[in-house]
Coordinates of C-alpha atoms in Angstrom, one line a residue:
Chain B
D1 CA -183.0 58.5 -6.8
A2 CA -181.7 56.5 -9.8
L3 CA -179.0 54.3 -9.0
L4 CA -175.3 55.2 -10.0
P5 CA -174.2 53.4 -12.9
A6 CA -171.5 50.6 -11.5
P7 CA -167.8 50.8 -12.4
Q8 CA -166.9 49.2 -15.5
N9 CA -163.7 47.9 -17.1
I10 CA -162.6 46.4 -13.9
S11 CA -159.1 44.9 -14.3
I12 CA -156.1 43.8 -12.4
I13 CA -152.6 45.0 -13.1
S14 CA -150.1 42.6 -11.4
T15 CA -146.5 42.8 -11.7
N16 CA -143.6 41.1 -9.3
M17 CA -146.5 40.1 -6.7
K18 CA -147.7 43.7 -6.6
H19 CA -151.4 43.6 -7.4
F20 CA -153.3 46.6 -8.4
L21 CA -157.3 46.7 -9.1
T22 CA -158.4 49.4 -11.7
W23 CA -161.6 50.6 -13.0
S24 CA -163.0 53.4 -15.3
P25 CA -164.2 56.5 -13.6
V26 CA -168.0 57.0 -13.0
S27 CA -168.7 60.5 -14.2
I28 CA -171.6 62.3 -12.5
Q29 CA -172.2 66.4 -13.4
G30 CA -171.4 68.5 -10.3
E31 CA -170.7 65.6 -7.7
T32 CA -167.7 63.9 -6.3
V33 CA -167.8 60.2 -6.9
R34 CA -166.1 57.9 -4.5
Y35 CA -165.3 54.2 -4.7
S36 CA -165.1 51.4 -2.2
V37 CA -163.4 47.9 -2.8
E38 CA -164.1 44.6 -1.3
F39 CA -162.4 41.1 -1.7
Q40 CA -163.5 37.7 -1.3
G41 CA -160.9 34.7 -1.2
E42 CA -161.8 30.9 -1.7
Y43 CA -162.0 30.6 2.0
E44 CA -164.7 33.3 2.1
R45 CA -166.4 31.5 -0.8
D46 CA -166.5 27.9 0.2
Y47 CA -166.4 28.2 4.0
A48 CA -167.6 31.6 5.3
N49 CA -171.2 32.1 3.5
E50 CA -169.5 33.8 0.4
S51 CA -168.9 36.8 2.7
W52 CA -166.9 39.9 1.3
I53 CA -164.2 41.7 3.2
P54 CA -163.7 45.5 2.7
I55 CA -160.4 47.2 2.2
C56 CA -160.4 50.1 4.4
E57 CA -157.3 51.7 2.5
C58 CA -159.7 51.9 -0.7
S59 CA -162.8 52.7 1.1
L60 CA -164.6 55.9 -0.3
I61 CA -161.6 56.9 -2.4
T62 CA -161.7 59.2 -5.5
V63 CA -158.9 57.7 -7.4
T64 CA -159.6 54.6 -9.6
V65 CA -156.9 52.2 -8.4
C66 CA -156.5 50.3 -5.3
N67 CA -153.5 48.5 -4.2
I68 CA -154.6 45.0 -3.0
T69 CA -151.4 43.3 -2.7
E70 CA -151.6 43.3 1.0
D71 CA -155.1 41.2 1.1
I72 CA -154.0 39.0 -1.8
S73 CA -151.6 37.1 0.3
A74 CA -152.4 33.4 -0.6
T75 CA -152.3 31.7 -3.6
V76 CA -156.0 30.9 -4.2
P77 CA -158.6 32.5 -6.7
Y78 CA -159.9 35.8 -5.4
N79 CA -163.0 37.6 -6.4
L80 CA -162.9 41.5 -6.2
R81 CA -165.7 44.1 -6.6
V82 CA -165.9 48.0 -6.6
R83 CA -168.9 50.4 -6.0
A84 CA -169.5 54.1 -6.7
D85 CA -170.9 56.3 -4.1
T86 CA -171.9 60.1 -4.1
G87 CA -173.0 60.3 -0.4
S88 CA -176.6 60.4 -1.5
R89 CA -176.5 57.7 -4.3
R90 CA -174.7 54.4 -4.5
S91 CA -174.0 52.1 -7.4
E92 CA -174.6 48.4 -7.7
W93 CA -171.2 46.3 -7.2
G94 CA -169.0 46.1 -10.2
T95 CA -167.5 42.9 -10.1
L96 CA -164.1 41.8 -11.8
K97 CA -164.7 39.1 -14.6
G98 CA -163.3 35.9 -13.6
F99 CA -161.1 35.0 -10.4
F100 CA -157.5 36.7 -9.9
N101 CA -154.9 34.3 -8.5
R102 CA -151.8 35.8 -7.8
I103 CA -149.9 32.7 -9.7
T104 CA -150.5 34.7 -13.0
T105 CA -148.5 37.8 -11.8
Y106 CA -145.9 38.8 -14.4
L107 CA -142.3 38.4 -13.0
T108 CA -139.7 40.5 -14.7
P109 CA -136.2 39.6 -15.4
P110 CA -134.0 41.2 -12.7
L111 CA -132.0 44.2 -13.0
M112 CA -128.4 42.9 -12.7
K113 CA -125.0 44.6 -12.4
I114 CA -121.8 42.4 -12.8
I115 CA -118.5 43.8 -11.0
V116 CA -115.2 42.6 -11.2
D117 CA -112.7 43.5 -8.4
G118 CA -109.4 41.7 -9.2
Y119 CA -109.9 38.2 -9.4
H120 CA -113.4 38.5 -7.8
L121 CA -116.9 38.2 -9.4
L122 CA -119.7 40.2 -7.7
V123 CA -123.3 41.0 -8.6
E124 CA -125.8 43.7 -7.8
L125 CA -129.4 42.8 -7.9
E126 CA -132.3 45.1 -7.2
D127 CA -134.4 44.4 -4.2
L128 CA -137.8 43.3 -4.9
G129 CA -139.1 42.4 -1.7
P130 CA -139.1 39.6 0.9
A131 CA -141.1 37.2 -1.4
F132 CA -138.3 37.1 -4.0
Q133 CA -135.3 34.8 -4.4
F134 CA -132.6 35.2 -7.1
C135 CA -131.2 32.3 -8.9
V136 CA -127.7 33.4 -10.3
L137 CA -125.9 31.3 -13.0
Y138 CA -122.2 31.9 -14.3
W139 CA -119.9 30.1 -16.2
K140 CA -116.5 30.4 -18.0
K141 CA -117.2 31.8 -21.6
G142 CA -117.5 28.9 -23.9
Q143 CA -118.2 26.3 -20.9
E144 CA -122.0 26.6 -20.8
S145 CA -121.9 23.1 -19.9
R146 CA -120.3 23.6 -16.5
M147 CA -122.5 26.3 -15.4
Q148 CA -122.7 27.2 -11.5
Q149 CA -125.6 28.1 -9.7
K150 CA -126.1 30.5 -6.5
M151 CA -129.5 31.1 -4.6
V152 CA -129.7 34.4 -3.2
K153 CA -132.3 35.0 -0.6
E154 CA -131.3 38.3 1.0
I155 CA -130.4 41.1 -1.0
S156 CA -127.5 43.1 0.1
S157 CA -125.5 45.8 -2.0
T158 CA -122.6 43.6 -3.7
L159 CA -122.7 40.0 -3.4
H160 CA -119.7 37.8 -3.9
L161 CA -120.2 35.0 -6.4
D162 CA -117.0 33.5 -6.8
T163 CA -113.2 33.8 -7.3
M164 CA -112.1 33.8 -11.2
E165 CA -109.0 32.2 -13.0
A166 CA -106.5 35.1 -14.0
G167 CA -107.4 36.5 -17.4
T168 CA -110.5 34.3 -17.9
E169 CA -113.9 35.6 -19.0
Y170 CA -117.1 34.8 -17.1
C171 CA -120.8 35.2 -18.1
V172 CA -123.5 35.6 -15.7
K173 CA -127.3 35.8 -15.8
A174 CA -130.1 35.6 -13.2
Q175 CA -133.7 35.2 -12.8
T176 CA -136.1 35.8 -10.0
Y177 CA -137.9 32.8 -8.1
V178 CA -141.2 33.4 -5.9
E179 CA -141.4 30.5 -3.4
A180 CA -145.1 31.4 -2.5
I181 CA -146.1 30.7 -6.1
N182 CA -143.4 28.4 -7.0
R183 CA -142.6 30.2 -10.3
S184 CA -139.4 32.0 -11.8
S185 CA -138.9 34.9 -14.2
N186 CA -137.2 34.9 -17.3
F187 CA -133.3 35.3 -17.2
S188 CA -131.9 38.6 -17.4
E189 CA -129.7 39.7 -20.2
M190 CA -126.3 37.8 -20.0
Q191 CA -123.1 39.9 -19.0
C192 CA -119.6 38.9 -19.5
V193 CA -116.5 40.2 -17.6
R194 CA -112.8 39.3 -17.5
A195 CA -110.7 38.7 -14.6
Q196 CA -107.5 40.5 -14.1
G197 CA -104.3 38.9 -15.0
Chain A
G1 CA -155.1 36.5 52.7
E2 CA -154.6 39.1 50.3
L3 CA -154.5 42.6 51.6
Y4 CA -156.8 45.4 50.2
C5 CA -155.4 45.9 46.7
S6 CA -155.7 49.6 45.7
L7 CA -152.2 50.3 44.9
P8 CA -151.6 51.0 41.2
N9 CA -150.3 48.1 39.3
P10 CA -146.7 47.5 37.8
R11 CA -146.5 48.6 34.5
N12 CA -145.0 47.2 31.1
V13 CA -144.5 43.8 32.4
H14 CA -142.7 41.8 29.8
F15 CA -139.8 39.4 29.0
E16 CA -136.4 40.6 27.8
S17 CA -134.8 37.5 26.3
I18 CA -131.3 37.2 24.4
N19 CA -130.2 33.8 23.6
M20 CA -133.1 32.5 25.5
K21 CA -131.8 34.0 28.7
N22 CA -135.6 35.1 29.8
V23 CA -135.8 38.1 32.3
L24 CA -138.8 39.4 33.4
H25 CA -139.0 43.2 33.5
W26 CA -141.4 45.9 34.8
S27 CA -141.5 49.2 35.8
A28 CA -142.9 50.6 39.2
P29 CA -146.6 51.4 39.5
D30 CA -147.5 55.2 38.9
G31 CA -146.8 57.7 41.5
T32 CA -145.0 55.3 43.8
G33 CA -141.5 56.4 45.2
D34 CA -139.0 54.2 46.9
G35 CA -140.0 51.2 49.0
V36 CA -142.2 49.4 46.7
L37 CA -141.7 45.4 47.2
Y38 CA -142.8 42.9 44.5
K39 CA -143.5 39.0 44.1
V40 CA -143.4 37.3 40.9
K41 CA -145.3 34.1 39.6
Y42 CA -145.3 32.3 36.4
S43 CA -147.1 29.5 34.5
V44 CA -146.5 27.3 31.4
Y45 CA -149.5 28.2 29.2
G46 CA -152.1 25.2 29.1
V47 CA -151.0 23.8 32.5
G48 CA -153.2 24.6 35.2
K49 CA -151.1 26.4 38.0
W50 CA -149.2 29.5 38.7
I51 CA -145.8 29.0 40.5
R52 CA -144.3 31.4 42.7
K53 CA -140.7 32.4 42.1
S54 CA -139.2 32.2 45.6
E55 CA -135.9 34.1 44.6
C56 CA -138.4 37.3 43.6
R57 CA -140.3 37.4 46.5
N58 CA -140.6 40.7 48.5
I59 CA -137.7 42.1 46.2
S60 CA -137.1 45.8 45.4
R61 CA -135.6 45.6 42.1
T62 CA -137.9 45.4 39.1
W63 CA -136.6 42.3 37.2
C64 CA -136.6 38.6 37.8
D65 CA -134.6 36.1 36.0
L66 CA -137.1 33.3 34.9
S67 CA -134.5 31.6 32.5
S68 CA -134.5 28.2 34.1
E69 CA -138.4 28.3 34.4
T70 CA -138.9 28.9 30.8
A71 CA -136.0 26.9 29.4
D72 CA -137.9 24.6 27.5
Y73 CA -138.7 26.6 24.3
E74 CA -141.2 24.1 22.9
E75 CA -143.5 25.7 25.5
Q76 CA -145.1 29.1 25.9
Y77 CA -145.3 31.1 29.3
Y78 CA -147.0 33.8 31.3
A79 CA -145.6 35.6 34.3
S80 CA -147.1 38.1 36.7
V81 CA -146.2 40.6 39.0
K82 CA -147.9 42.1 42.2
A83 CA -146.7 45.2 44.1
F84 CA -146.6 46.1 47.8
L85 CA -146.3 49.4 49.8
H86 CA -147.4 50.5 53.1
G87 CA -149.8 47.6 53.8
M88 CA -151.3 48.0 50.4
C89 CA -151.0 45.9 47.4
S90 CA -151.6 46.0 43.6
D91 CA -153.5 43.5 41.5
W92 CA -151.5 40.8 39.7
T93 CA -150.4 42.2 36.3
E94 CA -149.4 39.8 33.6
T95 CA -147.3 39.5 30.5
A96 CA -148.5 38.8 26.9
R97 CA -148.0 34.9 26.1
F98 CA -144.3 34.6 25.9
S99 CA -142.9 32.2 23.4
P100 CA -139.0 31.8 23.7
L101 CA -138.4 30.4 20.3
T102 CA -139.9 33.0 18.3
E103 CA -139.2 36.1 20.8
T104 CA -135.8 35.7 21.8
K105 CA -133.0 38.1 20.5
I106 CA -129.7 36.3 19.0
D107 CA -126.6 37.8 19.6
P108 CA -124.1 38.4 16.8
P109 CA -121.9 35.5 15.8
M110 CA -118.3 35.2 17.1
V111 CA -115.8 35.9 14.4
S112 CA -112.3 34.9 14.4
I113 CA -110.1 35.4 11.1
S114 CA -106.6 34.7 10.2
S115 CA -104.8 35.6 6.9
T116 CA -102.1 34.5 4.6
E117 CA -100.3 36.3 1.7
K118 CA -103.4 36.4 -0.5
S119 CA -106.5 34.9 1.5
I120 CA -108.4 35.4 4.8
S121 CA -110.1 32.6 6.5
I122 CA -113.2 33.5 8.7
I123 CA -114.6 31.2 11.4
L124 CA -118.2 31.9 12.5
T125 CA -119.6 30.6 15.7
A126 CA -123.3 31.2 16.7
P127 CA -124.0 32.0 20.2
E128 CA -125.1 29.3 22.8
K129 CA -128.3 29.0 24.1
W130 CA -128.7 30.1 27.8
K131 CA -127.8 27.5 30.4
G132 CA -128.1 27.3 34.1
S133 CA -124.7 26.5 35.1
P134 CA -121.3 25.7 33.4
E135 CA -121.8 21.9 33.9
E136 CA -124.9 21.9 31.5
E137 CA -124.4 20.7 28.2
S138 CA -124.0 23.5 25.7
I139 CA -126.6 23.9 22.8
S140 CA -125.6 26.1 20.0
L141 CA -128.4 28.2 18.6
A142 CA -127.5 26.6 15.2
Q143 CA -129.3 23.4 16.7
V144 CA -132.3 25.5 17.8
Y145 CA -132.5 27.0 14.3
P146 CA -131.5 24.5 11.7
G147 CA -132.1 27.1 8.9
L148 CA -129.5 29.6 10.8
Q149 CA -127.3 31.3 8.2
Y150 CA -124.6 34.1 8.4
N151 CA -124.3 37.2 6.3
V152 CA -120.7 38.2 5.9
S153 CA -119.5 41.5 4.9
I154 CA -116.0 42.2 3.8
L155 CA -114.5 45.7 3.7
N156 CA -111.4 46.3 1.5
K157 CA -109.9 49.2 3.5
K158 CA -107.7 50.3 0.7
T159 CA -110.3 50.4 -2.0
K160 CA -113.1 51.0 0.5
K161 CA -115.2 48.2 -1.5
R162 CA -117.3 46.0 0.6
W163 CA -118.4 42.6 -0.6
W164 CA -121.2 40.2 0.9
F165 CA -121.2 36.7 1.5
S166 CA -124.3 34.5 2.6
V167 CA -123.0 31.2 4.1
S168 CA -124.6 28.3 5.8
N169 CA -121.5 26.6 7.1
T170 CA -119.2 28.1 9.6
T171 CA -116.0 28.5 7.7
L172 CA -115.4 31.0 5.0
V173 CA -112.2 31.4 3.1
V174 CA -111.7 34.1 0.7
P175 CA -108.6 33.4 -1.7
W176 CA -107.0 35.7 -4.3
L177 CA -106.8 38.7 -2.3
E178 CA -104.2 41.6 -2.5
P179 CA -101.1 41.2 -0.5
G180 CA -100.3 43.6 2.4
T181 CA -103.9 44.8 2.4
V182 CA -106.5 45.6 5.5
Y183 CA -109.7 43.5 5.3
C184 CA -112.6 44.2 7.9
V185 CA -115.0 41.7 8.6
S186 CA -118.3 41.8 10.1
A187 CA -121.0 39.1 10.4
Q188 CA -124.8 38.7 11.2
I189 CA -126.9 35.8 12.0
H190 CA -130.1 35.2 9.8
V191 CA -132.8 32.6 10.4
T192 CA -135.5 32.5 8.0
T193 CA -138.3 30.7 10.1
P194 CA -139.1 32.0 12.3
L195 CA -137.7 35.1 10.8
L196 CA -134.9 36.3 13.2
H197 CA -131.7 38.5 12.7
S198 CA -129.0 39.2 15.0
A199 CA -127.0 42.5 14.8
F200 CA -123.9 42.8 12.9
S201 CA -120.9 41.8 15.0
K202 CA -118.3 44.4 15.5
E203 CA -115.6 44.7 12.8
Y204 CA -112.7 42.5 13.0
C205 CA -109.7 43.8 10.7
I206 CA -106.7 42.0 9.4
A207 CA -103.9 42.6 7.0
T208 CA -103.0 40.2 4.3
L209 CA -99.2 39.6 4.4
K210 CA -96.8 41.4 2.4
D211 CA -95.7 40.1 -1.1
K212 CA -92.3 38.1 -0.5
Chain Z
K1 CA -138.8 25.2 1.3
L2 CA -139.2 21.4 1.6
F3 CA -141.1 19.8 4.5
H4 CA -141.0 16.1 5.5
F5 CA -144.0 14.7 7.3
G6 CA -143.2 11.1 7.5
P7 CA -143.0 9.8 4.0
C8 CA -144.8 12.8 2.7
R9 CA -142.8 15.5 1.0
I10 CA -144.2 18.8 0.3
S11 CA -142.7 22.3 -0.7
M12 CA -144.5 25.3 0.7
S13 CA -143.9 28.6 2.1
M14 CA -145.0 29.6 5.6
N15 CA -143.5 32.9 5.7
E16 CA -146.7 34.6 4.9
I17 CA -148.8 32.6 7.4
R18 CA -146.2 33.6 10.0
A19 CA -146.3 37.1 9.1
G20 CA -150.0 37.4 9.3
F21 CA -150.0 35.8 12.3
A22 CA -147.4 37.9 13.7
A23 CA -149.3 40.9 13.1
I24 CA -152.2 40.0 14.9
K25 CA -150.9 37.4 17.7
D26 CA -151.0 40.0 20.7
N27 CA -154.6 41.1 19.7
I28 CA -155.9 37.5 19.2
Q29 CA -154.1 36.0 22.4
G30 CA -155.3 39.0 24.4
R31 CA -158.8 37.9 23.7
D32 CA -158.1 34.4 25.2
P33 CA -158.3 34.7 29.2
I34 CA -157.8 31.1 29.9
R35 CA -154.2 30.3 30.9
T36 CA -155.0 26.8 32.1
V37 CA -156.2 25.0 29.0
S38 CA -154.2 24.8 25.6
I39 CA -156.0 23.2 22.6
L40 CA -153.1 21.8 20.9
S41 CA -150.1 21.3 23.3
H42 CA -151.6 19.8 26.4
P43 CA -151.6 17.4 28.1
H44 CA -149.4 16.0 25.3
S45 CA -147.2 18.1 23.2
L46 CA -147.2 17.9 19.4
H47 CA -143.6 17.5 19.6
K48 CA -144.1 13.9 21.1
I49 CA -145.7 12.8 17.9
K50 CA -143.6 10.3 15.8
S51 CA -142.4 11.5 12.5
S52 CA -144.3 8.8 10.5
E53 CA -147.6 10.1 11.9
K54 CA -147.3 13.7 11.3
C55 CA -148.8 13.9 7.9
C56 CA -152.0 12.4 9.5
I57 CA -152.0 15.1 12.2
I58 CA -151.3 17.8 10.0
H59 CA -154.1 16.8 7.5
H60 CA -156.6 16.7 10.4
L61 CA -155.2 20.0 12.0
F62 CA -155.6 22.0 8.6
N63 CA -159.2 20.5 8.2
F64 CA -160.0 21.4 12.0
Y65 CA -158.6 25.3 11.4
V66 CA -160.6 25.4 8.2
D67 CA -163.9 23.8 9.4
K68 CA -163.7 24.9 13.3
V69 CA -161.6 27.7 13.8
F70 CA -161.4 30.7 11.2
K71 CA -165.3 31.1 10.6
Y72 CA -165.7 31.7 14.4
C73 CA -163.0 34.2 14.9
T74 CA -164.5 37.3 13.2
T75 CA -163.7 40.4 15.2
E76 CA -164.8 44.2 15.2
D77 CA -161.4 45.0 13.8
S78 CA -161.3 45.0 10.1
Y79 CA -157.4 44.9 9.9
V80 CA -157.5 41.5 12.2
N81 CA -160.3 40.1 10.0
R82 CA -158.4 40.6 6.9
K83 CA -155.3 38.9 8.6
I84 CA -157.3 36.1 9.5
S85 CA -158.7 35.9 5.9
S86 CA -155.1 35.8 4.6
I87 CA -154.2 32.9 6.9
A88 CA -157.4 31.2 6.0
N89 CA -156.9 31.3 2.4
S90 CA -153.2 30.2 2.8
F91 CA -154.3 27.3 4.8
L92 CA -156.4 26.2 1.8
S93 CA -153.6 26.5 -0.5
I94 CA -151.4 24.5 1.9
K95 CA -154.3 22.0 2.2
R96 CA -154.1 21.5 -1.6
N97 CA -150.5 20.9 -1.5
L98 CA -151.0 18.3 1.2
A99 CA -153.8 16.6 -0.8
P100 CA -151.6 14.4 -3.1
C101 CA -149.9 12.8 -0.1
H102 CA -153.4 12.2 1.6
N103 CA -154.7 10.6 -1.7
Q104 CA -151.8 8.5 -2.2
N105 CA -152.2 7.0 1.3
M106 CA -149.2 8.5 2.9
C107 CA -150.7 10.1 5.6
K108 CA -151.4 7.0 7.7
C109 CA -153.1 7.4 11.2
G110 CA -151.6 5.3 13.8
Q111 CA -152.8 5.1 17.4
E112 CA -150.8 7.8 18.6
S113 CA -152.1 10.5 16.2
T114 CA -155.7 9.4 16.4
E115 CA -155.4 9.9 20.2
K116 CA -153.7 13.1 19.9
F117 CA -156.5 14.2 17.4
K118 CA -159.1 13.1 19.9
Q119 CA -157.5 14.9 22.6
I120 CA -157.5 18.3 20.6
L121 CA -161.2 17.9 19.7
T122 CA -162.0 17.2 23.5
N123 CA -160.1 20.2 24.4
Y124 CA -161.8 22.3 21.7
R125 CA -165.2 21.1 23.0
G126 CA -164.4 22.0 26.6
L127 CA -164.9 25.5 25.7
N128 CA -167.7 27.6 24.0
V129 CA -167.3 27.7 20.2
T130 CA -166.0 31.1 20.0
S131 CA -163.4 30.9 23.0
A132 CA -162.5 27.5 21.5
A133 CA -162.0 29.0 18.1
M134 CA -160.1 32.1 19.3
K135 CA -157.9 30.0 21.6
S136 CA -157.1 27.6 18.7
L137 CA -156.3 30.6 16.4
G138 CA -154.0 32.2 19.2
E139 CA -152.1 28.8 19.4
L140 CA -151.2 28.9 15.5
D141 CA -147.6 29.7 16.5
I142 CA -147.5 26.3 18.4
L143 CA -148.7 24.6 15.2
L144 CA -146.2 26.7 13.0
D145 CA -143.2 25.9 15.2
W146 CA -143.8 22.4 15.3
M147 CA -144.4 21.9 11.6
E148 CA -141.1 24.0 10.7
K149 CA -139.2 21.4 12.8
S150 CA -140.0 19.1 9.9
R151 CA -137.9 21.0 7.4

């Protein structure tokens, strides 16, 4: 039997430390094509005879996307490959062009909601998972030079930032920080609120 | 010499540890009623000998406090239990390797609060590491876990709004509150490495003084 | 997080290695029946090493794990193998963080750390390769606990 064509257009979509491998479907008239994915980290390449490790959650799947987040768990270059399989026939491996290193993940500015409760300035931030911290900057409007910073490690709903001077307007912006790759997102849109009084 | 060991083994032999009070627990062997006796031994991982725990020799209860034997939290341990009934015995049954530093449960912090007209002050105290006698030096778990922090929740009983604070030091003062209002405080301990959380303390409520 | 190993200061995250090890700890330690020998912590504990020589020991230990441990720990369980791969690749990442300190001669090896690492190799060679590698992997929490005392 002729070999199946190898999967093409293999690429990575990586946002906020969630990494997905995608590829174009292999179409064979009258047959269900399944796919299997394997990865190879720098360790496997340099110290373990260039071995490949299967991702069992993406073994003989019919969809053309695989969540590889759990396995891309070190900040080193990874190789990834996909193979098509109809049960009776199998393709060569299609390999991602170039390495993937999670340091290139796209970090989105965090969703942020500012709340005033009397003289108190509070912030609500979206929970992006344990890899994320948040750097929150706040200042009295017009006094950008006297910005204050709070690093938020654990997301709980309404986080208390500070107490405000009566009747004063304060502005706030936030960015995410991922310690594992030592990178930050862009800042969110600035939001300004006024204290009571 | 050992008797003929055909008794089923004790089950689920494991350490239960709270603030490094390390107690060995197990369940009776399957199908045995009353009258089963046990003996216990323990070992420091990497050290070549098992040590019998004399206070837990021929006991009928299914726990044994090994806190003083496992007090050095830089070490790791194994413990083992053997059952006896009507002249028969079981095999020794071991725990998994036990690491007090990463496996102990931490109690919630102690919370004491006071208030003025417009502010409340909160003093947080981490629990102490277990100690064998009152005379022994007290060691706070904050010394054992340098990265220890507190998550504090404050609920305004009037507006039903809850605020969260994440603090490293043990005192938190929240100014500019509403006079004559009840606030309820609860706190939790959070250690980042190793990753450990306590439960939240019960809620402590206090009212700010009324406007003069 | 910032770690101080003697004069060497490096920023790194251990959370993922911790989480990876926690997921397979009982499995790996369950494969090590030898209670009476430790590769890392006996007869002398890592905790006895003075701060100034920590960088040397860590440099050697990371090479030890990469060269002599992970590759001999393949199991029949694909989940465990994937976690070992994650830890091994994280070690390479941390080795890269450590390299500047080593290259700038901040990882001086005194007699104490040299003796300690010799002892570790002796303990390792006292067992067959697979048992020694599996025991070393099962002691990863001992290494992590000791390293994190340097925060």
